[in-house]
Amino acid sequence: MELAFTGLRVVEIADDPAGEHTGKLLADQGATVVKIEPEGGATSRHIGPWAGGVQDVDRSLHFWTYNTSKKSVVLPDDDEGRAARDRLIADADVLLTTGRPVDLERAGLDLEDLCERHEKLVALSISPFGLTGPWANYRTSDLVALAAGGLLNSCGYDDHSIPPIRPGGNQAYMTAASFALCGVTLALIERQATGRGQLVDVSIHEANAVTGELANPYWFYPKAIVKRQTCRHAQPLPTQPALFQCADGVWVYFALILADQHAWKALTSWMDEVGVAADLIEEEYLSLAHRQANFAHIQGLLEAFFMLQDSETVYRDGQRWGLPIGPLRAPEEVLQDEHLKARNFFVDVELADGSTATFPGLPYRFSNGNGTPARPPLLGEHTDEVLSGV
């Protein structure tokens, strides 16, 4: 079966989740991704937690997450290792790096020169602040990228005596990886027309700065600064709470937009069906001004409405009424999600030792052929195989 990136040859010299996840997305969908690692293994191999609690470069769950379907080649940082690296690059369609300019120089990698010498090569650089500018050699982390890019200001709680809270899941790196995948795909499409590759310069900082949601337009136009809110979009002025506890102790998320007349009618009809609409079905509540003036009363009835029902009933009935509502789930609960199970999103992957582990599948599906994650490589597993071909 031919996948979206079948036939694409990628050399990955990446040492952070942004670059490694980009390589994973390419590899899972058919690209041959050769991950060049130092003799001790990539940094991600030394980050826990560890499968079975055994600390080992081949049992890092952090590494497994970002490196499925790849080939691992270990090269020493000497003349012989660099010569082998150069041969791999010469045979590649894409070179993926995550170093700052000073790191690339230290490694003897001149991306512009490589693109000139190998006219079909697409050099994809994913770096903290881009390859140019006064911050080009600054370091970053997921937290720094979220903070410097402005996103962290929108993350946290209603209580502003508590500092902003970093969301889990390496969101800054994942945002950059999404833009990087778009950028390299566009460069490959352009190469089909021109026959030439190019340098794609992805800045983690810029990827986050452009992802500021409402913060950017509020500042660009009315010069208003948004303020973080608990489980709600940051806004210049506080909005109503959107979390409600149900009878089974589970919280559900439901954002009531008072100005949405259709949603208001659906909500009050649903509440009336349950028998707790009270006066909300009276004609005066069809007026937005009246709803706004009596919002505390509406909120109180909503809290009682949800508390009388279990979360599963609320979820299904709310969706039946066309309202965007859903339960808050812990990551381990998502593994049991019936919809994800029905779509076979989670896959069991056989590992090198014959055991299996569950991995998330791909975030997109293709009708002409859809890939699934293959196991992450052992350190240096493919060194001899790959080098024998160049």
mmCIF file of C-alpha atoms in Angstrom, residues 6 13 27 101 135 181 207 214 224 260 299 359 381-382:
data_model
loop_
_atom_site.group_PDB
_atom_site.id
_atom_site.type_symbol
_atom_site.label_atom_id
_atom_site.label_comp_id
_atom_site.label_asym_id
_atom_site.label_seq_id
_atom_site.Cartn_x
_atom_site.Cartn_y
_atom_site.Cartn_z
ATOM 1 C CA THR A 6 5.976 6.663 0.513
ATOM 2 C CA ILE A 13 19.119 15.295 13.113
ATOM 3 C CA ALA A 27 7.593 8.247 9.043
ATOM 4 C CA PRO A 101 22.699 28.487 14.172
ATOM 5 C CA TRP A 135 17.531 35.747 19.529
ATOM 6 C CA LEU A 181 4.800 19.562 8.589
ATOM 7 C CA ALA A 207 4.712 29.276 15.596
ATOM 8 C CA LEU A 214 -8.148 35.860 20.741
ATOM 9 C CA ALA A 224 -7.322 45.148 25.050
ATOM 10 C CA ASP A 260 -26.999 32.551 20.578
ATOM 11 C CA GLN A 299 -26.386 30.030 36.218
ATOM 12 C CA PHE A 359 0.288 3.855 20.824
ATOM 13 C CA GLU A 381 19.587 -0.701 15.175
ATOM 14 C CA HIS A 382 19.836 0.234 11.496
#
